[in-house]
Coordinates of C-alpha atoms in Angstrom, one line a residue:
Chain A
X202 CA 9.8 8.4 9.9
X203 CA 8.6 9.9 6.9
X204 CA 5.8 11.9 7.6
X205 CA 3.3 13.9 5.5
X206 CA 1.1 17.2 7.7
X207 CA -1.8 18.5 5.5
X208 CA -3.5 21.1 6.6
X209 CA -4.8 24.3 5.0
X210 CA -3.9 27.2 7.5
X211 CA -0.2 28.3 6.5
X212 CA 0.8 28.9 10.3
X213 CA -0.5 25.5 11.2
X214 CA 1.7 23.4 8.3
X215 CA 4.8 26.0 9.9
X216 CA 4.5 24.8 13.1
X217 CA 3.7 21.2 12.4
X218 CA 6.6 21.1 10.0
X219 CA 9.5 22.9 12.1
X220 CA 7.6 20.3 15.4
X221 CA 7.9 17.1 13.0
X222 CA 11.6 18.4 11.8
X223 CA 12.6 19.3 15.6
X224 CA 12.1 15.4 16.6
X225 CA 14.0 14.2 14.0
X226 CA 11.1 13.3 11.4
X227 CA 11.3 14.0 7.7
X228 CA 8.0 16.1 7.0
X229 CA 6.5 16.7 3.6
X230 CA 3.5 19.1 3.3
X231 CA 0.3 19.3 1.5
X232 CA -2.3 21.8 1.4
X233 CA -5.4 19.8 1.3
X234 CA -6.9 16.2 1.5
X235 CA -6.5 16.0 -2.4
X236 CA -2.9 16.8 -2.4
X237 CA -2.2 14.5 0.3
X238 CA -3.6 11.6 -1.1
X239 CA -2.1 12.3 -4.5
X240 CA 1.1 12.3 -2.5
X241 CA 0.4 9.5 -0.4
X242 CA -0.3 7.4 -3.7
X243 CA 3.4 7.6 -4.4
X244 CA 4.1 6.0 -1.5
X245 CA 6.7 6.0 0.6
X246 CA 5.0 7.6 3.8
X247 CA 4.5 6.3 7.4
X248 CA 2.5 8.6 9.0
X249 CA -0.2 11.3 7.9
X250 CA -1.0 14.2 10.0
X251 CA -4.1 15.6 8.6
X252 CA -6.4 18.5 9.6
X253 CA -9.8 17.4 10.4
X254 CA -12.0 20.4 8.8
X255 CA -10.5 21.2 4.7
X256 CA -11.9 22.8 1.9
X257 CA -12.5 20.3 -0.9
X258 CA -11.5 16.6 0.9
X259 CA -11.3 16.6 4.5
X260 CA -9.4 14.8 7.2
X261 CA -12.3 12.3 7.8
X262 CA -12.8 11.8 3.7
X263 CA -9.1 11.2 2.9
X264 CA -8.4 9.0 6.6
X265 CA -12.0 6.8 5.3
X266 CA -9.6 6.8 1.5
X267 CA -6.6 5.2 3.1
X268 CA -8.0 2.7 4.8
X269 CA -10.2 2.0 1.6
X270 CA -8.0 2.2 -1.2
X271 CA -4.2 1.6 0.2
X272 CA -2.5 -1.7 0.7
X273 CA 0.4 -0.8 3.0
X274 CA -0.4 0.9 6.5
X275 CA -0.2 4.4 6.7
X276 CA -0.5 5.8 10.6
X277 CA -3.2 8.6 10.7
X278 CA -3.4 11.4 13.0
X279 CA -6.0 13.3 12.7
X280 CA -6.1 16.9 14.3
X281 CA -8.2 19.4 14.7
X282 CA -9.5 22.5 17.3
X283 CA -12.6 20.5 17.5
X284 CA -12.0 18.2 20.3
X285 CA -15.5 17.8 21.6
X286 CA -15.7 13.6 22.2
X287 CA -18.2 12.9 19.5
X288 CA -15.5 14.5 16.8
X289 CA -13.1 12.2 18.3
X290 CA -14.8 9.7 17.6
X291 CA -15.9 9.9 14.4
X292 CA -12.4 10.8 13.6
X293 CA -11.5 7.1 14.5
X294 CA -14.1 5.2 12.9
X295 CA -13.0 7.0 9.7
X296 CA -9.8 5.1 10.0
X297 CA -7.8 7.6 12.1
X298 CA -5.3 6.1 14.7
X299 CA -4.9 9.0 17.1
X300 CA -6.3 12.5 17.3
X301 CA -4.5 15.7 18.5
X302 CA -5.9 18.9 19.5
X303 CA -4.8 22.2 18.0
X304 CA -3.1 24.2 18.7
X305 CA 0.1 21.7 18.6
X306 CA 2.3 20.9 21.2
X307 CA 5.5 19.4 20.9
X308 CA 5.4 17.1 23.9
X309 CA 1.6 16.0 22.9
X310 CA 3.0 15.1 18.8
X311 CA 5.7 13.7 20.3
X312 CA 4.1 10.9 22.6
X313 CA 1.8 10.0 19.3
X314 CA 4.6 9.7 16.9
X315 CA 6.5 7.4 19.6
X316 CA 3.2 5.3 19.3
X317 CA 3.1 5.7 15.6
X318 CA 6.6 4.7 14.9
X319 CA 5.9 1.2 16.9
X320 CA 2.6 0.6 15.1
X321 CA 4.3 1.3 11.7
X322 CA 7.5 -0.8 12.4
X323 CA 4.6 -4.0 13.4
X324 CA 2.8 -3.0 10.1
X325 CA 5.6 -3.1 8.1
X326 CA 7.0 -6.5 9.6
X327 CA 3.1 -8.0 9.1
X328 CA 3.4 -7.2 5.5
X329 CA 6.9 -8.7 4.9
X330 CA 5.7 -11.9 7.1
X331 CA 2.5 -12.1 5.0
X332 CA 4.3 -12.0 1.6
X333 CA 6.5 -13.9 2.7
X334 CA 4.0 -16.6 3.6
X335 CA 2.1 -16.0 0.4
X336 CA 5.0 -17.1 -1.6
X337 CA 6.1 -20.1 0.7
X338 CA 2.5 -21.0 0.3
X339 CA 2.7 -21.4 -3.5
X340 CA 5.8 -22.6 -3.9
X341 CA 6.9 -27.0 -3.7
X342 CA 9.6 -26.3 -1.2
X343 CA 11.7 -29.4 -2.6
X344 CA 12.2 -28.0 -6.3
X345 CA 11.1 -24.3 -5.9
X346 CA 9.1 -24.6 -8.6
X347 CA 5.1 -23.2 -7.9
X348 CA 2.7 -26.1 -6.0
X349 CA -0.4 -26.8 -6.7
X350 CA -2.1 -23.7 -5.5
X351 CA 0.2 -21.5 -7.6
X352 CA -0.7 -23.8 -10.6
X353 CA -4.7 -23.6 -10.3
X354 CA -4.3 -19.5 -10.1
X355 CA -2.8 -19.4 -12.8
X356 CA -4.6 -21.8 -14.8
X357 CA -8.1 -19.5 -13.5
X358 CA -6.2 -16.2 -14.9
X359 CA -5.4 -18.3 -18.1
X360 CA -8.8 -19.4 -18.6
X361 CA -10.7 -16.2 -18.3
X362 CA -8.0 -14.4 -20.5
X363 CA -9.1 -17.7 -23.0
X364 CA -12.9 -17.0 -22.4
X365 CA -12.6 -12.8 -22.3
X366 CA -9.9 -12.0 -24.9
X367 CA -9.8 -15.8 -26.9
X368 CA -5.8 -15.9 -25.7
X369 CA -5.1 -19.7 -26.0
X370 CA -2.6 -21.2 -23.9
X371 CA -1.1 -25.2 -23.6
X372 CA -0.3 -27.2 -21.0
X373 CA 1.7 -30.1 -20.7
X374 CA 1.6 -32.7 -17.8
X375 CA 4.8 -34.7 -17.8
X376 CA 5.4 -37.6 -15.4
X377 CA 9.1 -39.4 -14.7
X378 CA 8.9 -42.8 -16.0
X379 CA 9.5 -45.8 -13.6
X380 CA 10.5 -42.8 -10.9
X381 CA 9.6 -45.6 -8.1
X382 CA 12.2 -48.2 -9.2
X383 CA 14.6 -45.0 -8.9
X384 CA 13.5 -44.8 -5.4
X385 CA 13.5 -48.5 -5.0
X386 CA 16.8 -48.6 -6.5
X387 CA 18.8 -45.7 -5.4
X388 CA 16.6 -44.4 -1.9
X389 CA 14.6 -41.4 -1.7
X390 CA 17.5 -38.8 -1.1
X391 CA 18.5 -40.0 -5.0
X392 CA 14.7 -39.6 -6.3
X393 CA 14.7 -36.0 -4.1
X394 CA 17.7 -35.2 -6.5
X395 CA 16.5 -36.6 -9.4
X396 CA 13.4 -34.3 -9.1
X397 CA 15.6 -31.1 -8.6
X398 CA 17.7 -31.7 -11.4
X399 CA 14.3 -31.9 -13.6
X400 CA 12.5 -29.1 -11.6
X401 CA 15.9 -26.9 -13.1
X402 CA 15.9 -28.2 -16.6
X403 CA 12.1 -27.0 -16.6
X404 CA 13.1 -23.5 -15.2
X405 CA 15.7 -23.4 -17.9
X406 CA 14.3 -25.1 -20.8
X407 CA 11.2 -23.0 -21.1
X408 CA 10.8 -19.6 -22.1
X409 CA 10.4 -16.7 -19.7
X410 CA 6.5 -16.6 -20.1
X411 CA 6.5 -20.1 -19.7
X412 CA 5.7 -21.7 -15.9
X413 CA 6.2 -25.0 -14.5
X414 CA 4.8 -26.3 -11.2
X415 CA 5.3 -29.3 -9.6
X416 CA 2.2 -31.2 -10.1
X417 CA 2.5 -33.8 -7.1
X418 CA 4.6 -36.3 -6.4
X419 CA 7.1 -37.2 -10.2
X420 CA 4.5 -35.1 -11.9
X421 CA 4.7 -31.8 -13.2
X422 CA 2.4 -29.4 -15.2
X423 CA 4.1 -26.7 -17.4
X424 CA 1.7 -23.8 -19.0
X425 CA 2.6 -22.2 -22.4
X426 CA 0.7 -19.1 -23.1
X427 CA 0.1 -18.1 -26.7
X428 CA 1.8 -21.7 -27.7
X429 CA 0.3 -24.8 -30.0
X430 CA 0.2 -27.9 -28.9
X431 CA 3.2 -28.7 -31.4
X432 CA 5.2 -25.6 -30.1
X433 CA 5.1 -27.0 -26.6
X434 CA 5.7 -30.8 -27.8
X435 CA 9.1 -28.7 -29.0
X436 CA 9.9 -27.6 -25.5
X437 CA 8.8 -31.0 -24.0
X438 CA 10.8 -32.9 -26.3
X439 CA 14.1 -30.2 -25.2
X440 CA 13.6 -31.0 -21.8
X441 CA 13.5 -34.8 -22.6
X442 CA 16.9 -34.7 -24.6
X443 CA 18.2 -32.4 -21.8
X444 CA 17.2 -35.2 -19.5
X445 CA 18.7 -37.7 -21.6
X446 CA 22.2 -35.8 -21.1
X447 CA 21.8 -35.9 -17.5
X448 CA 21.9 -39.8 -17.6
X449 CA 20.4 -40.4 -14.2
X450 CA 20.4 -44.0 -13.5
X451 CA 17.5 -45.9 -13.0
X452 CA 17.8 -49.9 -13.5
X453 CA 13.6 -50.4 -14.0
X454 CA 13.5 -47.9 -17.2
X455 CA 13.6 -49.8 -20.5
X456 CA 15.4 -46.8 -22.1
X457 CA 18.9 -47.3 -21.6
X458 CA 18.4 -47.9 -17.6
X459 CA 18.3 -44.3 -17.4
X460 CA 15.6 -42.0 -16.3
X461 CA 12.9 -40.5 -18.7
X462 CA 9.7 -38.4 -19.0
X463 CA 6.3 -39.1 -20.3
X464 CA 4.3 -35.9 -21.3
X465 CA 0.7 -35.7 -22.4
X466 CA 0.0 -32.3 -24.0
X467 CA -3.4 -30.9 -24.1
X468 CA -4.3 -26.8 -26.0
X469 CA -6.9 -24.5 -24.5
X470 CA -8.9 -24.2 -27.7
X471 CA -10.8 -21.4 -25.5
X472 CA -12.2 -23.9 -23.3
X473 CA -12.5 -22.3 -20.3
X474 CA -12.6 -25.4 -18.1
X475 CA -9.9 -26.1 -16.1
X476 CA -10.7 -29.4 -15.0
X477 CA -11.4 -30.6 -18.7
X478 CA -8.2 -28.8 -19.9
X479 CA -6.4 -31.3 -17.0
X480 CA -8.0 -34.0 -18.0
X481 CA -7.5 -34.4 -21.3
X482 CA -3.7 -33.5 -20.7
X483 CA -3.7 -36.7 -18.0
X484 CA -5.3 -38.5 -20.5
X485 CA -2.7 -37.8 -23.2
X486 CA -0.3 -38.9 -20.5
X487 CA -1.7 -41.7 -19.7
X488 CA -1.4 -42.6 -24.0
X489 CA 2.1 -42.0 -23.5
X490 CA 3.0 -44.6 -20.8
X491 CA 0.7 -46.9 -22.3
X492 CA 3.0 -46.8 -25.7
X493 CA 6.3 -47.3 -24.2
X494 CA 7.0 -44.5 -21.8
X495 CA 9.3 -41.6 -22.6
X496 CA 7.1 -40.2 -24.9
X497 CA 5.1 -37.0 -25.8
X498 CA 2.0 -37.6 -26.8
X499 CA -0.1 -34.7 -28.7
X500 CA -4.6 -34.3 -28.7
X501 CA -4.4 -35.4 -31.9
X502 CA -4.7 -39.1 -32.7
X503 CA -1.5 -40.9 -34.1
X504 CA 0.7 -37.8 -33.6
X505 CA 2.8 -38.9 -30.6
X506 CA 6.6 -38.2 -30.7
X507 CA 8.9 -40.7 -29.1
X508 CA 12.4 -39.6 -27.5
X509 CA 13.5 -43.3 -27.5
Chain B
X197 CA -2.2 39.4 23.1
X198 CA -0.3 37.1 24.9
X199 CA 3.1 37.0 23.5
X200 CA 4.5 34.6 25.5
X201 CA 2.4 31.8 23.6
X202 CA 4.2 32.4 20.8
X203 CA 7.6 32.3 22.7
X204 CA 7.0 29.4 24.2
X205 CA 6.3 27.9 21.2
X206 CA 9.8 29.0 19.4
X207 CA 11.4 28.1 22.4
X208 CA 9.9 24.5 22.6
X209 CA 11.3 24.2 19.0
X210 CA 14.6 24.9 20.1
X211 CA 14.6 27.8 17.4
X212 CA 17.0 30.7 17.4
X213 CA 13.9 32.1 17.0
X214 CA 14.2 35.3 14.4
X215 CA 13.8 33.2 11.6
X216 CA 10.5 31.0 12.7
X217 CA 8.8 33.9 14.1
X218 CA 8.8 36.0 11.2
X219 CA 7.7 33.1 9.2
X220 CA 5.0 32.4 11.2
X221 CA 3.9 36.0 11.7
X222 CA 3.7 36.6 7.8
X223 CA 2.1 32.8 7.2
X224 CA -0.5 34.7 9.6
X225 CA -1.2 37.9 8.8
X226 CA -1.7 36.6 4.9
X227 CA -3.7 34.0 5.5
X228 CA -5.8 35.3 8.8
X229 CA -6.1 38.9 6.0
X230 CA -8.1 36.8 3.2
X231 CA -9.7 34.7 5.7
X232 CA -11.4 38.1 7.8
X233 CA -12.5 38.8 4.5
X234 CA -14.4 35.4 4.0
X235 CA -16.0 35.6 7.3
X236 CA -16.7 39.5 6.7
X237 CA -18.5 38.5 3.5
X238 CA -19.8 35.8 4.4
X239 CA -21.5 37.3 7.6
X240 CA -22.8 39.8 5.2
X241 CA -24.6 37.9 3.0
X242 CA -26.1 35.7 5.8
X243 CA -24.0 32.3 4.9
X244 CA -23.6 30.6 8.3
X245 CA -21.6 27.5 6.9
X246 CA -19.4 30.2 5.4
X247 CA -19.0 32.1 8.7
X248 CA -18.3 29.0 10.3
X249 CA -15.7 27.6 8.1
X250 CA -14.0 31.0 8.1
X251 CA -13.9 31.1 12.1
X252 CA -12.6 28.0 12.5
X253 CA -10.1 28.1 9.8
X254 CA -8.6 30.8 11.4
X255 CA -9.0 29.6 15.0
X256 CA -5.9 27.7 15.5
X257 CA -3.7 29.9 14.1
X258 CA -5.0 32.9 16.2
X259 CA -4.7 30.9 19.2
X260 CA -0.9 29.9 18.0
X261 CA 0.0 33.8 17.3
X262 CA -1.4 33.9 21.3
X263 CA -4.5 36.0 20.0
X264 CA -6.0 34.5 22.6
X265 CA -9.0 37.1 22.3
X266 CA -9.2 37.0 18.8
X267 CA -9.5 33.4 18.9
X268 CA -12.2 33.1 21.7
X269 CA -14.3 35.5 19.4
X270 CA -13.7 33.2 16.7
X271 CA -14.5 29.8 18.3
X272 CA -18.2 31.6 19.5
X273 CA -18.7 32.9 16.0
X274 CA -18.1 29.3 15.0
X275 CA -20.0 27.8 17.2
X276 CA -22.8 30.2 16.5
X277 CA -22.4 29.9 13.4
X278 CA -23.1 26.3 13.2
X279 CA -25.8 26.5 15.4
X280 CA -28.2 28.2 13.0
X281 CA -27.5 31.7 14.4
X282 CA -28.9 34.8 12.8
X283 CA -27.4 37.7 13.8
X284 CA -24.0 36.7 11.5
X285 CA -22.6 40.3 11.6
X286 CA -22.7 40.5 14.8
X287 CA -20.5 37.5 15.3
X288 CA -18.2 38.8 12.6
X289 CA -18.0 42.5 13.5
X290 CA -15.8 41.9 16.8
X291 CA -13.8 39.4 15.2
X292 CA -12.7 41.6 12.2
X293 CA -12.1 44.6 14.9
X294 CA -10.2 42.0 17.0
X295 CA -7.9 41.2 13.8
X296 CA -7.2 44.5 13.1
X297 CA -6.1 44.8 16.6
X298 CA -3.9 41.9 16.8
X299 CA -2.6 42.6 12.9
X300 CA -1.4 45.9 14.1
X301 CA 0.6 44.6 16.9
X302 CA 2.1 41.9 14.9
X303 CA 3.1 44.3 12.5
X304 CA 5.1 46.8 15.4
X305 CA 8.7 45.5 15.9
X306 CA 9.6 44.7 19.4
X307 CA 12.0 45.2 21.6
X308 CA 14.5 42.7 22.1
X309 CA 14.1 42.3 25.8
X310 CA 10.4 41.9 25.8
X311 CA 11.4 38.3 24.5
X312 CA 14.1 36.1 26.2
X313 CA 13.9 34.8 22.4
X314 CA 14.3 37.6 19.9
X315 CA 11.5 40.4 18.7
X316 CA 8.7 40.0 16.9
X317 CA 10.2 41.1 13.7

């Protein structure tokens, strides 16, 4: 483990260092609780041995700031010649995990880093579990493109960037045309395809500030931050000739009997509502099927592009 | 003094010893030096928090040197100390004399076979 001893007695960061070193621990040192935490917000630790009494921030202060103010788990030991019970305990309701009495025995550190290694290892696998279920949980795990939870976070950090700093942003539902005849036609395995292959024309078609999520179902919403409503009927329209080339069958479109996309395109204008923004996007959509499918159709009247 | 607190210490380390002791002996004697001098002071112009925090900060390290003594003296002063006490200088006074004690022995080489671990310098 990597371990960091603060204390501010020299003989007592001496013996702590050449006892952490001796059982096979690397061992920084820092000479008060400011220091340590300016060390500790580096990173890179996994256990803290801190004096209880210091001038300036003490144990208790900066074991009550790493429980506050860090994300990952740091293991805290807090020690100290005061070993009366009450000092224990508040020791451990500011956050420490053990307590050891000075002066410092090797066999005594040595049980408490045995326990602090274990705790540490189950920290560190809680964290990996927990990101890792915070990205499964925002990601369609058919196209690996963001769900619908993904989507709506973003659109809130969109919309208060549109309401706070007047950033505009686009978005752009699009919807495979006829998708159940494909299914009808060809069997769900072939629409699962079909859906990949657009899911990665999305990831590649748009720029790198650009996101796409899958909407639900053949749907799919892509945001454009800082973009018109014309620059992102430019992408749209890219993805559809992209599409095009692909020349997925499917007998029920009218286009050539191969598969298409309807998009409906809706800009922020700094409106702040979310579910406005959406519905006028699913209302430009809904234009677009209406005139023939395989279409883009933009807010304003009239100014619809067809890919046919 | 008890010496063999501090050789059980180096030996527990698995030290060769020299090197660690004399480290620890001169982290000690500078920092114990300045820190009889905040308790001296502070004892003298009736600062109990002062006298407390001095006493303890230098409690451990006594008690690591094996100033066993010194560091009993130093843990009542404390306590004293932080119970409101008033007579201050007379918690410091055997303290400092206690130091001085202690800082002379550290200070006097010693023979090799007083230690199954090396001298004290």
């Amino acid at each position: 483990m990597r371990i960091l001893a603060v204390d501010d007695d020299s003989v007592s960061r001496s013996v702590l260092r050449a006892t952490i070193t001796s059982l096979g621990h690397d061992c920084m040192l820092a000479t008060d609780g400011v220091a340590a935490w300016e060390m500790l917000r580096s990173g890179g630790f996994h256990a803290v041995i801190t004096d209880r009494m210091m001038p300036g921030m003490d144990g208790l202060e900066l074991c009550r700031r790493i429980r506050a103010e860090r994300s990952g788990y740091v293991y805290v030991i807090l020690s100290s010649s005061l070993a009366e019970r009450e000092h224990v305990r508040e020791g451990m309701l500011a956050g420490a995990d053990d307590y050891l009495s000075k002066p410092l025995r090797r066999h005594e550190l040595d049980l408490r880093l045995i326990a602090a290694e274990r705790v540490s290892a189950l920290h560190r696998q809680l964290e990996h579990v927990t990101a890792e279920l915070r990205t499964l949980s925002r990601r369609d795990p058919l196209t690996g493109l963001g769900n619908r939870l993904a989507m709506q976070e973003e659109l809130e950090t969109m919309a208060r960037r549109a309401e706070r700093y007047g950033h505009e942003y686009t978005v752009a539902l699009l919807d495979l045309d006829n998708f159940k005849g494909l299914n009808d036609n060809h069997g769900h395995q072939a629409g699962d395809r079909a859906l990949r292959a657009v899911a990665r024309l999305l990831a590649e078609s748009c720029r790198r500030s650009d996101t796409c999520y899958r909407y639900g179902g053949e749907e799919f919403l892509c945001v454009f931050p800082e973009q018109s409503a014309a620059g992102a009927g430019v992408a749209v329209a890219r993805v559809q000739q992209e599409l095009a080339d692909l020349a997925i069958a499917n007998e029920a479109s009218t286009h050539h009997g191969l598969l298409t996309l309807s998009a409906g395109i809706a800009p922020s204008h700094r409106e702040p509502g979310i579910d406005d923004l959406l519905r006028r996007a699913d209302r430009a959509l809904y234009q677009a099927k209406a005139q023939g499918r395989n279409r883009i159709e933009l807010p304003v009247v009239g100014m619809g592009i067809s890919a046919a | 003094m008890d010496p063999t607190v501090l050789d059980a210490l180096i030996a527990e380390l698995g030290d060769s010893g020299t090197e660690l002791r004399a480290e620890l002996i001169a982290d000690y004697l500078s920092s114990a030096k300045s820190g009889m001098s905040a308790l001296a002071s502070a004892a003298a112009t009736g600062d109990g928090q002062g006298v407390a925090f001095a006493a303890h900060s230098m409690r451990s390290g006594s008690a690591t040197m094996g100033a066993v003594r010194l560091a009993g003296l130093l843990e009542f002063a404390e306590r004293r100390a932080r119970a409101g006490a008033a007579d201050l200088l007379a918690l410091s006074g055997p303290a400092v004399a206690e130091y001085q004690r202690v800082s002379t022995e550290l200070n006097v080489p010693r023979p090799a076979s007083e230690s199954s671990v090396g001298g004290w310098r």
